[in-house]
Amino acid sequence: MILVPDNIDDSATVNVWYISTGATANAVTQPRTLIVVGRNSNLTVTENYVGTGNACYFTNAVTEVMLAENAVIDHTKMQLESETAYHIAAMHVHAARDSRFKSHAFMSGGEITRNTINAQLDGENIECTLNGLYLGHGRQLIDNHTCIEHAHPNCNSYEIYKGILDDKARGVFNGRIHVWQDAQKTDALQTNRALLLSDDARVNTKPQLEIYADDVKCSHGATIGQLDEDALFYLRARGISRPTAYRILLRAFAQDVLGQITIESLRDGLTERGLAKIDRAGARS
């Protein structure tokens, strides 16, 4: 449990680590993280799920986040489980008026991964941002489901999820924005983009808008494709090898999400550790 009392404005940072050694085959862990931030307080928190070894294990995680009035939370989740593991997680967010919640999710581990985020905007003038980047290769399955409930007027939500998949990896994105009848002046933006680096990689995407108010500004979209050959040719024409050009374009695609992580050391670490998959993909191209 992470509890921040009222009126604490010192930009505190808390790092939570869940480490599975894989020493025992078929082990199950069920971590629960409860984060409560009081009025006029702020918190930066990272959740890190790391696995070692080759044994199969199952992580079943729940994170609950509660923001009081005018609270601010910047949350980053890093999922680097062993690629023989299963990772199923849910995050439930309850935000009071004038609060700000920002989530960054990075996923590259696990044989099967499923992340579910439910955010309840229970007051006016709330801002909620959900960002995600998932990288898959081999036969990995990475599944993301999000739901943002706009229950009151004058709230904003911004969501962008990106995926890079190689080999026979599978990706799923289902994003839902629900605007209640009283939630006038809602501003909601949802984007899902995916790059497929092989003919066998697949992504299923389903962005959803469910709107019952009539004075709103909401949009959603999804794109799935491969790297632009013209962009590759442009870089190669300037003396850059094809593998290097491949890596440059993939890193640029991912940086749109990673660049929003506010903790510089974490942002740099994810770029170096997690995007090693991108470098391997570029080397094979």
GROMACS .gro file of C-alpha atoms in nm, residues 106-245:
model
  140
  106PHE     CA    1   0.554  -0.100  -2.146
  107MET     CA    2   0.519  -0.470  -2.231
  108SER     CA    3   0.780  -0.699  -2.385
  109GLY     CA    4   0.786  -1.014  -2.170
  110GLY     CA    5   0.561  -1.312  -2.112
  111GLU     CA    6   0.436  -1.586  -2.340
  112ILE     CA    7   0.082  -1.461  -2.279
  113THR     CA    8   0.014  -1.111  -2.145
  114ARG     CA    9  -0.317  -0.944  -2.074
  115ASN     CA   10  -0.353  -0.595  -1.930
  116THR     CA   11  -0.689  -0.443  -1.840
  117ILE     CA   12  -0.730  -0.079  -1.732
  118ASN     CA   13  -1.060   0.063  -1.607
  119ALA     CA   14  -1.063   0.437  -1.526
  120GLN     CA   15  -1.361   0.605  -1.359
  121LEU     CA   16  -1.360   0.985  -1.397
  122ASP     CA   17  -1.587   1.067  -1.103
  123GLY     CA   18  -1.589   1.446  -1.104
  124GLU     CA   19  -1.539   1.752  -1.321
  125ASN     CA   20  -1.215   1.884  -1.473
  126ILE     CA   21  -1.030   1.550  -1.464
  127GLU     CA   22  -0.754   1.463  -1.708
  128CYS     CA   23  -0.667   1.098  -1.778
  129THR     CA   24  -0.386   0.983  -2.008
  130LEU     CA   25  -0.324   0.618  -2.099
  131ASN     CA   26  -0.016   0.535  -2.306
  132GLY     CA   27   0.111   0.191  -2.399
  133LEU     CA   28   0.387   0.026  -2.601
  134TYR     CA   29   0.404  -0.348  -2.660
  135LEU     CA   30   0.678  -0.544  -2.836
  136GLY     CA   31   0.628  -0.907  -2.933
  137HIS     CA   32   0.819  -1.175  -3.119
  138GLY     CA   33   0.815  -1.554  -3.146
  139ARG     CA   34   0.468  -1.673  -3.049
  140GLN     CA   35   0.397  -1.413  -2.784
  141LEU     CA   36   0.040  -1.291  -2.730
  142ILE     CA   37   0.001  -0.940  -2.586
  143ASP     CA   38  -0.355  -0.836  -2.508
  144ASN     CA   39  -0.461  -0.485  -2.396
  145HIS     CA   40  -0.810  -0.377  -2.289
  146THR     CA   41  -0.889  -0.025  -2.168
  147CYS     CA   42  -1.208   0.150  -2.061
  148ILE     CA   43  -1.243   0.517  -1.963
  149GLU     CA   44  -1.572   0.620  -1.803
  150HIS     CA   45  -1.656   0.988  -1.853
  151ALA     CA   46  -1.927   1.033  -1.589
  152HIS     CA   47  -1.914   1.413  -1.540
  153PRO     CA   48  -1.873   1.725  -1.759
  154ASN     CA   49  -1.551   1.900  -1.863
  155CYS     CA   50  -1.313   1.602  -1.850
  156ASN     CA   51  -1.035   1.513  -2.093
  157SER     CA   52  -0.884   1.178  -2.182
  158TYR     CA   53  -0.597   1.097  -2.416
  159GLU     CA   54  -0.495   0.747  -2.514
  160ILE     CA   55  -0.230   0.613  -2.749
  161TYR     CA   56  -0.122   0.248  -2.772
  162LYS     CA   57   0.143   0.128  -3.013
  163GLY     CA   58   0.265  -0.221  -3.095
  164ILE     CA   59   0.558  -0.371  -3.284
  165LEU     CA   60   0.522  -0.741  -3.367
  166ASP     CA   61   0.757  -0.983  -3.539
  167ASP     CA   62   0.761  -1.356  -3.625
  168LYS     CA   63   0.425  -1.513  -3.529
  169ALA     CA   64   0.344  -1.278  -3.243
  170ARG     CA   65  -0.014  -1.169  -3.180
  171GLY     CA   66  -0.145  -0.840  -3.046
  172VAL     CA   67  -0.491  -0.736  -2.930
  173PHE     CA   68  -0.618  -0.389  -2.845
  174ASN     CA   69  -0.972  -0.311  -2.731
  175GLY     CA   70  -1.015   0.049  -2.617
  176ARG     CA   71  -1.352   0.180  -2.500
  177ILE     CA   72  -1.451   0.538  -2.417
  178HIS     CA   73  -1.790   0.564  -2.248
  179VAL     CA   74  -1.939   0.915  -2.227
  180TRP     CA   75  -2.237   0.934  -1.993
  181GLN     CA   76  -2.541   1.150  -2.067
  182ASP     CA   77  -2.441   1.421  -1.819
  183ALA     CA   78  -2.078   1.434  -1.934
  184GLN     CA   79  -2.106   1.739  -2.158
  185LYS     CA   80  -1.791   1.916  -2.285
  186THR     CA   81  -1.599   1.588  -2.289
  187ASP     CA   82  -1.277   1.583  -2.493
  188ALA     CA   83  -1.153   1.231  -2.566
  189LEU     CA   84  -0.890   1.106  -2.812
  190GLN     CA   85  -0.796   0.742  -2.867
  191THR     CA   86  -0.532   0.608  -3.107
  192ASN     CA   87  -0.399   0.258  -3.171
  193ARG     CA   88  -0.114   0.194  -3.417
  194ALA     CA   89   0.074  -0.125  -3.490
  195LEU     CA   90   0.370  -0.227  -3.704
  196LEU     CA   91   0.395  -0.581  -3.837
  197LEU     CA   92   0.749  -0.689  -3.921
  198SER     CA   93   0.657  -1.028  -4.070
  199ASP     CA   94   0.381  -1.179  -4.279
  200ASP     CA   95   0.276  -1.406  -3.990
  201ALA     CA   96   0.238  -1.139  -3.721
  202ARG     CA   97  -0.121  -1.036  -3.643
  203VAL     CA   98  -0.302  -0.757  -3.459
  204ASN     CA   99  -0.672  -0.741  -3.376
  205THR     CA  100  -0.785  -0.390  -3.284
  206LYS     CA  101  -1.122  -0.260  -3.176
  207PRO     CA  102  -1.143   0.107  -3.075
  208GLN     CA  103  -1.485   0.199  -2.936
  209LEU     CA  104  -1.676   0.517  -2.864
  210GLU     CA  105  -2.004   0.494  -2.672
  211ILE     CA  106  -2.146   0.846  -2.641
  212TYR     CA  107  -2.472   0.953  -2.478
  213ALA     CA  108  -2.397   1.328  -2.452
  214ASP     CA  109  -2.443   1.570  -2.741
  215ASP     CA  110  -2.181   1.840  -2.669
  216VAL     CA  111  -1.854   1.646  -2.690
  217LYS     CA  112  -1.536   1.622  -2.896
  218CYS     CA  113  -1.435   1.258  -2.931
  219SER     CA  114  -1.228   1.072  -3.188
  220HIS     CA  115  -1.070   0.734  -3.230
  221GLY     CA  116  -0.866   0.553  -3.491
  222ALA     CA  117  -0.653   0.249  -3.564
  223THR     CA  118  -0.382   0.178  -3.820
  224ILE     CA  119  -0.194  -0.145  -3.890
  225GLY     CA  120   0.085  -0.173  -4.144
  226GLN     CA  121   0.451  -0.218  -4.223
  227LEU     CA  122   0.742   0.022  -4.243
  228ASP     CA  123   0.736   0.267  -4.531
  229GLU     CA  124   0.977   0.151  -4.801
  230ASP     CA  125   1.014   0.510  -4.923
  231ALA     CA  126   1.140   0.613  -4.579
  232LEU     CA  127   1.385   0.323  -4.581
  233PHE     CA  128   1.504   0.424  -4.928
  234TYR     CA  129   1.548   0.786  -4.812
  235LEU     CA  130   1.781   0.676  -4.530
  236ARG     CA  131   1.971   0.425  -4.746
  237ALA     CA  132   2.027   0.692  -5.011
  238ARG     CA  133   2.225   0.878  -4.748
  239GLY     CA  134   2.465   0.593  -4.686
  240ILE     CA  135   2.279   0.421  -4.401
  241SER     CA  136   2.261   0.041  -4.418
  242ARG     CA  137   1.918  -0.122  -4.438
  243PRO     CA  138   1.936  -0.283  -4.088
  244THR     CA  139   2.039   0.050  -3.933
  245ALA     CA  140   1.766   0.237  -4.121
   0.00000   0.00000   0.00000
